[in-house]
Amino acid sequence: MHPFENPFRHGAEAKRHALRHFRATLFDMDGVVTDTARVHAQAWKELFDAVLEQIAGSAQPEFTDSDYLSYVDGRPREEGVRSLLAARSLQVPEGTHDDGPDELTIHGLAARKQGFFEAVLDRDGVVVFDTAAQLISQFSAEGIPTALVTSSRNGREVLRRAGLIDAFDVIVDGTDAQQLGLGGKPKPDMFLYAADQLGVEPQDSIVVEDAVSGVQAARSGNFGMVVGVDHGEDAPRLKRSGADVVVSDLAAAKLQTRTTRPFDPLWVLAYDSFEPEEESTREVLFHMANGYWGTRASYPGTVADATHYQGNYIAGVFNRLTTDLMGKSVETEHMVNIP
């Protein structure tokens, strides 16, 4: 890797992305594509309101929307249980994946939450955000790759009910993460795996998230742009967690103006590593000119040294030198590097 960072990787200000066209978009599901965040919130509330007093042996404050956003939103089920119990200074045994919903273990409580979720989903169904569906459809029509990345192990079932199971090029859900050994959000593993499956670099991709843990995952994965979606009052936390922009509706992000379909590989010359001994040749190969003005390619921020040689040239501007060579006068012309 070259020592100079890609300036689009870690920019905190959205305006730094204004001139960048990205190659793919990765969407979270709950709260971004489908309005199932409220289903999860209700399921978590039913779980914790039922068991916290039993675990603590004394009365406990009820589970609130703030608890949901702070401790469980966007996390795998088991991580959500661990996080909330730790916040209340409570503990239960870890248990095993085979624990049933009646077991007071991490895995047992996760299984019970799943039962509550399925009941609420059966009762209320799946609501899709119209602007998200329209954007995904537009990307598909234009050949722009998309991925759905969700910690939920119900991901594919929710997408089937929403009629979106075939809308994405890649789907990575909680079941995939478990089978592949991928860390859950806020670790970036799932997003990085999805980008790899799409065949794009993280810095060339946009991530759309509504959860703090998801925004943190995208930021730590060095994705080119992170868009936070806030349907309530969580915008400041999303921004603090690393979102470049926060919108209440995806239409406001104008992602269709920030993305473009990938180039045909046959028309792309790309290097994936930095080789100092090859840099001079690469600077020539990536030289850009229009017949009047030419600029030698170079990494941003570099200075002329033994590896790099920046250059700007204008047609008709050159040095004419006369050299005495073995008794003969030899005249040569050299393009001048314009300051």
Short mmCIF file of C-alpha atoms in Angstrom, two decimals:
data_model
loop_
_atom_site.label_atom_id
_atom_site.label_comp_id
_atom_site.label_asym_id
_atom_site.label_seq_id
_atom_site.Cartn_x
_atom_site.Cartn_y
_atom_site.Cartn_z
CA MET A 1 0.00 0.00 0.00
CA HIS A 2 1.25 3.46 -0.81
CA PRO A 3 2.01 5.59 2.27
CA PHE A 4 -0.34 8.36 1.13
CA GLU A 5 -3.93 7.63 2.15
CA ASN A 6 -6.80 7.76 -0.31
CA PRO A 7 -8.34 11.16 0.55
CA PHE A 8 -11.88 9.75 0.19
CA ARG A 9 -11.44 7.00 2.76
CA HIS A 10 -11.66 8.83 6.03
CA GLY A 11 -13.23 12.18 5.16
CA ALA A 12 -15.68 13.29 7.81
CA GLU A 13 -17.29 15.94 5.63
CA ALA A 14 -19.79 14.94 2.98
CA LYS A 15 -18.56 17.67 0.62
CA ARG A 16 -15.31 15.75 0.14
CA HIS A 17 -17.33 13.11 -1.71
CA ALA A 18 -19.08 15.49 -4.09
CA LEU A 19 -16.77 14.74 -7.02
CA ARG A 20 -16.46 11.01 -6.36
CA HIS A 21 -18.45 8.44 -8.32
CA PHE A 22 -18.73 5.15 -6.47
CA ARG A 23 -19.06 1.69 -8.02
CA ALA A 24 -21.48 -0.10 -5.70
CA THR A 25 -23.90 0.45 -2.81
CA LEU A 26 -24.34 -1.80 0.22
CA PHE A 27 -27.62 -1.50 2.14
CA ASP A 28 -28.53 -2.51 5.65
CA MET A 29 -32.03 -4.01 5.79
CA ASP A 30 -33.94 -3.16 8.98
CA GLY A 31 -34.73 0.55 9.02
CA VAL A 32 -33.15 1.19 5.61
CA VAL A 33 -34.89 -1.06 3.09
CA THR A 34 -37.67 -2.50 5.24
CA ASP A 35 -39.49 -0.96 8.18
CA THR A 36 -38.67 -3.98 10.33
CA ALA A 37 -36.59 -2.08 12.87
CA ARG A 38 -39.83 -1.41 14.75
CA VAL A 39 -40.60 -5.15 14.64
CA HIS A 40 -37.22 -5.93 16.18
CA ALA A 41 -37.66 -3.17 18.76
CA GLN A 42 -41.03 -4.59 19.81
CA ALA A 43 -39.64 -8.13 19.98
CA TRP A 44 -36.70 -7.04 22.12
CA LYS A 45 -39.03 -5.12 24.44
CA GLU A 46 -41.31 -8.12 24.91
CA LEU A 47 -38.27 -10.27 25.69
CA PHE A 48 -36.54 -8.03 28.20
CA ASP A 49 -39.68 -6.82 29.94
CA ALA A 50 -40.47 -10.49 30.53
CA VAL A 51 -37.06 -11.68 31.80
CA LEU A 52 -35.05 -8.82 33.34
CA GLU A 53 -36.80 -8.93 36.70
CA GLN A 54 -36.49 -12.72 36.72
CA ILE A 55 -32.74 -12.52 36.04
CA ALA A 56 -32.08 -9.69 38.50
CA GLY A 57 -34.33 -10.97 41.27
CA SER A 58 -35.71 -7.47 41.71
CA ALA A 59 -37.71 -4.87 39.82
CA GLN A 60 -36.01 -3.49 36.72
CA PRO A 61 -36.65 -0.40 34.57
CA GLU A 62 -38.59 -1.27 31.45
CA PHE A 63 -36.79 -1.68 28.13
CA THR A 64 -36.96 1.62 26.23
CA ASP A 65 -36.38 2.87 22.70
CA SER A 66 -33.12 4.36 23.94
CA ASP A 67 -32.03 0.91 25.19
CA TYR A 68 -32.84 -0.54 21.78
CA LEU A 69 -30.77 2.05 19.91
CA SER A 70 -27.86 1.93 22.36
CA TYR A 71 -27.46 -1.77 23.01
CA VAL A 72 -29.13 -4.04 20.47
CA ASP A 73 -29.92 -2.20 17.23
CA GLY A 74 -28.05 -3.73 14.31
CA ARG A 75 -26.30 -6.39 16.38
CA PRO A 76 -26.64 -10.18 16.12
CA ARG A 77 -29.17 -11.54 18.62
CA GLU A 78 -26.65 -13.00 21.06
CA GLU A 79 -24.59 -9.79 21.00
CA GLY A 80 -27.74 -7.80 21.70
CA VAL A 81 -28.52 -9.92 24.76
CA ARG A 82 -24.96 -9.63 26.06
CA SER A 83 -24.87 -5.88 25.48
CA LEU A 84 -28.13 -5.08 27.28
CA LEU A 85 -27.39 -7.37 30.23
CA ALA A 86 -23.92 -5.85 30.61
CA ALA A 87 -25.48 -2.38 30.65
CA ARG A 88 -27.74 -3.51 33.52
CA SER A 89 -24.82 -5.28 35.30
CA LEU A 90 -26.63 -8.61 34.89
CA GLN A 91 -25.28 -11.99 33.88
CA VAL A 92 -26.63 -15.31 32.67
CA PRO A 93 -24.74 -18.40 31.46
CA GLU A 94 -23.66 -18.41 27.82
CA GLY A 95 -25.39 -21.70 27.03
CA THR A 96 -25.21 -23.34 23.61
CA HIS A 97 -26.77 -22.90 20.18
CA ASP A 98 -29.14 -25.75 21.03
CA ASP A 99 -30.73 -23.95 23.99
CA GLY A 100 -34.49 -23.53 23.70
CA PRO A 101 -36.43 -20.31 24.38
CA ASP A 102 -37.19 -21.31 27.97
CA GLU A 103 -33.51 -21.40 28.98
CA LEU A 104 -32.16 -18.38 30.89
CA THR A 105 -28.93 -18.34 28.89
CA ILE A 106 -27.56 -16.00 26.23
CA HIS A 107 -28.54 -18.41 23.47
CA GLY A 108 -31.85 -19.27 25.11
CA LEU A 109 -32.86 -15.62 25.37
CA ALA A 110 -31.79 -15.07 21.76
CA ALA A 111 -34.04 -17.96 20.73
CA ARG A 112 -36.94 -16.48 22.72
CA LYS A 113 -36.44 -13.10 21.03
CA GLN A 114 -36.64 -14.88 17.68
CA GLY A 115 -40.03 -16.27 18.66
CA PHE A 116 -41.30 -12.82 19.59
CA PHE A 117 -39.96 -11.43 16.30
CA GLU A 118 -41.71 -14.09 14.22
CA ALA A 119 -44.99 -13.47 16.05
CA VAL A 120 -44.85 -9.71 15.46
CA LEU A 121 -43.81 -10.24 11.82
CA ASP A 122 -46.72 -12.64 11.23
CA ARG A 123 -49.11 -10.18 12.80
CA ASP A 124 -47.89 -6.94 11.19
CA GLY A 125 -46.17 -8.09 7.98
CA VAL A 126 -43.26 -6.35 6.21
CA VAL A 127 -43.37 -2.73 5.12
CA VAL A 128 -40.87 -1.56 2.47
CA PHE A 129 -39.64 2.02 2.29
CA ASP A 130 -40.75 3.25 -1.14
CA THR A 131 -37.72 5.44 -1.83
CA ALA A 132 -35.36 2.58 -0.98
CA ALA A 133 -37.20 0.18 -3.30
CA GLN A 134 -37.16 2.76 -6.11
CA LEU A 135 -33.44 3.41 -5.67
CA ILE A 136 -32.56 -0.28 -5.65
CA SER A 137 -34.66 -0.83 -8.78
CA GLN A 138 -32.94 2.09 -10.51
CA PHE A 139 -29.49 0.76 -9.61
CA SER A 140 -30.45 -2.65 -10.98
CA ALA A 141 -31.67 -1.15 -14.26
CA GLU A 142 -28.43 0.83 -14.64
CA GLY A 143 -26.17 -2.12 -13.87
CA ILE A 144 -24.85 -0.69 -10.59
CA PRO A 145 -24.04 -3.53 -8.14
CA THR A 146 -25.93 -3.66 -4.85
CA ALA A 147 -25.68 -5.80 -1.73
CA LEU A 148 -27.94 -6.33 1.27
CA VAL A 149 -25.99 -6.74 4.53
CA THR A 150 -27.92 -7.47 7.71
CA SER A 151 -27.10 -9.02 11.06
CA SER A 152 -30.58 -10.55 11.10
CA ARG A 153 -30.74 -14.30 10.56
CA ASN A 154 -34.24 -13.63 9.23
CA GLY A 155 -32.83 -11.57 6.36
CA ARG A 156 -33.82 -13.76 3.43
CA GLU A 157 -37.25 -14.53 4.87
CA VAL A 158 -37.97 -10.83 5.36
CA LEU A 159 -36.81 -10.09 1.80
CA ARG A 160 -39.03 -12.87 0.46
CA ARG A 161 -42.05 -11.44 2.24
CA ALA A 162 -41.15 -7.99 0.94
CA GLY A 163 -40.78 -9.24 -2.64
CA LEU A 164 -37.11 -8.18 -2.73
CA ILE A 165 -35.30 -11.51 -2.58
CA ASP A 166 -34.05 -11.08 -6.17
CA ALA A 167 -33.41 -7.34 -5.96
CA PHE A 168 -29.77 -7.54 -4.83
CA ASP A 169 -26.66 -8.94 -6.47
CA VAL A 170 -25.34 -10.16 -3.11
CA ILE A 171 -27.10 -10.91 0.19
CA VAL A 172 -25.16 -11.42 3.43
CA ASP A 173 -27.27 -12.04 6.52
CA GLY A 174 -26.74 -13.30 10.05
CA THR A 175 -26.94 -16.93 8.98
CA ASP A 176 -24.16 -16.38 6.44
CA ALA A 177 -22.07 -14.62 9.07
CA GLN A 178 -22.46 -17.54 11.45
CA GLN A 179 -21.57 -20.12 8.80
CA LEU A 180 -18.61 -18.14 7.45
CA GLY A 181 -17.27 -17.07 10.84
CA LEU A 182 -17.74 -13.37 10.11
CA GLY A 183 -17.80 -10.94 13.00
CA GLY A 184 -21.07 -9.09 13.51
CA LYS A 185 -21.46 -5.33 13.45
CA PRO A 186 -19.74 -3.12 14.65
CA LYS A 187 -16.99 -5.26 13.14
CA PRO A 188 -16.68 -4.62 9.38
CA ASP A 189 -16.45 -8.30 8.36
CA MET A 190 -19.88 -8.63 6.78
CA PHE A 191 -19.56 -5.46 4.72
CA LEU A 192 -16.05 -6.39 3.58
CA TYR A 193 -17.22 -9.86 2.56
CA ALA A 194 -20.13 -8.39 0.59
CA ALA A 195 -17.84 -5.93 -1.22
CA ASP A 196 -15.50 -8.79 -2.09
CA GLN A 197 -18.41 -10.80 -3.48
CA LEU A 198 -19.43 -7.80 -5.59
CA GLY A 199 -15.86 -7.46 -6.86
CA VAL A 200 -15.42 -3.87 -5.67
CA GLU A 201 -13.02 -2.20 -3.26
CA PRO A 202 -14.48 -0.81 -0.01
CA GLN A 203 -13.25 2.70 -0.83
CA ASP A 204 -15.21 2.53 -4.09
CA SER A 205 -18.47 1.67 -2.31
CA ILE A 206 -21.25 3.41 -0.39
CA VAL A 207 -22.77 1.90 2.77
CA VAL A 208 -26.29 2.89 3.86
CA GLU A 209 -27.06 2.22 7.53
CA ASP A 210 -29.51 3.27 10.22
CA ALA A 211 -27.74 1.76 13.25
CA VAL A 212 -24.75 3.15 15.12
CA SER A 213 -23.11 -0.28 15.10
CA GLY A 214 -23.52 -0.48 11.32
CA VAL A 215 -22.09 2.99 10.74
CA GLN A 216 -19.12 2.07 12.93
CA ALA A 217 -18.63 -1.14 10.94
CA ALA A 218 -18.62 0.72 7.63
CA ARG A 219 -16.25 3.37 8.90
CA SER A 220 -13.78 0.85 10.33
CA GLY A 221 -13.95 -1.04 7.03
CA ASN A 222 -12.71 2.09 5.20
CA PHE A 223 -15.74 2.36 2.93
CA GLY A 224 -15.73 5.36 0.64
CA MET A 225 -18.94 6.93 1.91
CA VAL A 226 -21.26 6.13 4.82
CA VAL A 227 -24.86 7.34 4.69
CA GLY A 228 -26.87 7.30 7.89
CA VAL A 229 -30.66 6.98 7.73
CA ASP A 230 -32.52 8.40 10.72
CA HIS A 231 -36.27 7.95 11.05
CA GLY A 232 -36.36 9.36 14.57
CA GLU A 233 -33.97 11.44 16.63
CA ASP A 234 -30.73 9.47 16.27
CA ALA A 235 -29.02 11.72 13.69
CA PRO A 236 -26.40 13.19 16.08
CA ARG A 237 -25.25 9.73 17.20
CA LEU A 238 -25.04 8.47 13.63
CA LYS A 239 -22.96 11.51 12.70
CA ARG A 240 -20.67 11.08 15.69
CA SER A 241 -20.20 7.42 14.82
CA GLY A 242 -18.82 8.31 11.40
CA ALA A 243 -21.68 8.85 8.98
CA ASP A 244 -20.69 11.30 6.25
CA VAL A 245 -24.29 12.41 5.77
CA VAL A 246 -27.47 11.66 7.70
CA VAL A 247 -30.88 11.81 6.01
CA SER A 248 -34.42 11.01 7.07
CA ASP A 249 -35.27 9.70 3.61
CA LEU A 250 -32.94 8.06 1.08
CA ALA A 251 -34.20 10.35 -1.66
CA ALA A 252 -32.40 13.23 0.05
CA ALA A 253 -29.02 11.49 -0.27
CA LYS A 254 -29.25 11.55 -4.10
CA LEU A 255 -27.16 8.39 -4.31
CA GLN A 256 -28.01 7.96 -7.98
CA THR A 257 -25.81 11.00 -8.68
CA ARG A 258 -22.91 9.56 -6.69
CA THR A 259 -22.68 6.16 -8.35
CA THR A 260 -21.81 4.84 -11.77
CA ARG A 261 -21.68 1.39 -13.28
CA PRO A 262 -18.29 -0.38 -13.19
CA PHE A 263 -16.10 -0.03 -16.25
CA ASP A 264 -15.69 -2.96 -18.61
CA PRO A 265 -12.54 -4.73 -17.27
CA LEU A 266 -11.17 -4.90 -20.82
CA TRP A 267 -10.95 -1.09 -20.80
CA VAL A 268 -9.36 -0.75 -17.36
CA LEU A 269 -5.67 -0.61 -16.50
CA ALA A 270 -5.29 -0.99 -12.74
CA TYR A 271 -2.49 -1.70 -10.31
CA ASP A 272 -3.26 -3.18 -6.90
CA SER A 273 0.09 -2.59 -5.21
CA PHE A 274 2.79 0.03 -4.88
CA GLU A 275 6.11 -0.93 -6.49
CA PRO A 276 8.68 1.91 -6.28
CA GLU A 277 10.83 0.49 -9.08
CA GLU A 278 7.80 0.44 -11.41
CA GLU A 279 6.43 3.85 -10.45
CA SER A 280 8.22 5.81 -13.18
CA THR A 281 6.72 3.59 -15.88
CA ARG A 282 3.25 3.77 -14.31
CA GLU A 283 3.39 7.56 -14.14
CA VAL A 284 4.02 7.59 -17.89
CA LEU A 285 1.28 5.03 -18.64
CA PHE A 286 -1.27 7.08 -16.69
CA HIS A 287 -0.14 10.38 -18.20
CA MET A 288 -3.12 12.45 -19.39
CA ALA A 289 -2.97 14.94 -22.26
CA ASN A 290 -5.25 16.64 -24.78
CA GLY A 291 -2.77 17.80 -27.42
CA TYR A 292 -2.14 21.14 -25.76
CA TRP A 293 -1.55 20.27 -22.11
CA GLY A 294 -0.20 17.09 -20.53
CA THR A 295 0.10 15.99 -16.90
CA ARG A 296 2.27 13.12 -15.77
CA ALA A 297 0.39 10.86 -13.32
CA SER A 298 1.43 10.85 -9.67
CA TYR A 299 0.00 9.99 -6.29
CA PRO A 300 -1.55 13.03 -4.56
CA GLY A 301 0.77 14.53 -2.00
CA THR A 302 4.03 13.11 -3.34
CA VAL A 303 7.12 15.19 -4.05
CA ALA A 304 9.77 14.72 -6.70
CA ASP A 305 12.34 12.21 -5.53
CA ALA A 306 14.02 9.01 -6.64
CA THR A 307 10.61 7.35 -7.04
CA HIS A 308 8.24 10.07 -8.25
CA TYR A 309 8.57 12.76 -10.89
CA GLN A 310 5.56 15.01 -11.30
CA GLY A 311 5.29 16.91 -14.53
CA ASN A 312 3.05 19.35 -16.43
CA TYR A 313 3.82 20.05 -20.07
CA ILE A 314 2.54 22.48 -22.71
CA ALA A 315 2.79 21.88 -26.45
CA GLY A 316 5.43 24.11 -28.05
CA VAL A 317 7.23 24.89 -24.81
CA PHE A 318 10.61 23.16 -24.80
CA ASN A 319 14.32 23.59 -24.31
CA ARG A 320 16.67 23.42 -27.29
CA LEU A 321 20.13 22.34 -26.25
CA THR A 322 23.32 22.10 -28.28
CA THR A 323 25.92 19.60 -27.13
CA ASP A 324 29.45 19.03 -28.40
CA LEU A 325 29.69 15.29 -28.96
CA MET A 326 32.96 13.88 -30.32
CA GLY A 327 33.68 17.05 -32.24
CA LYS A 328 30.18 17.36 -33.62
CA SER A 329 27.48 19.77 -32.56
CA VAL A 330 24.30 17.84 -31.64
CA GLU A 331 21.07 19.76 -31.14
CA THR A 332 18.25 18.23 -29.03
CA GLU A 333 14.87 19.44 -27.85
CA HIS A 334 13.33 18.60 -24.47
CA MET A 335 9.84 19.23 -23.12
CA VAL A 336 9.88 21.63 -20.19
CA ASN A 337 8.25 20.75 -16.87
CA ILE A 338 6.03 23.75 -16.19
CA PRO A 339 5.96 24.84 -12.50
#
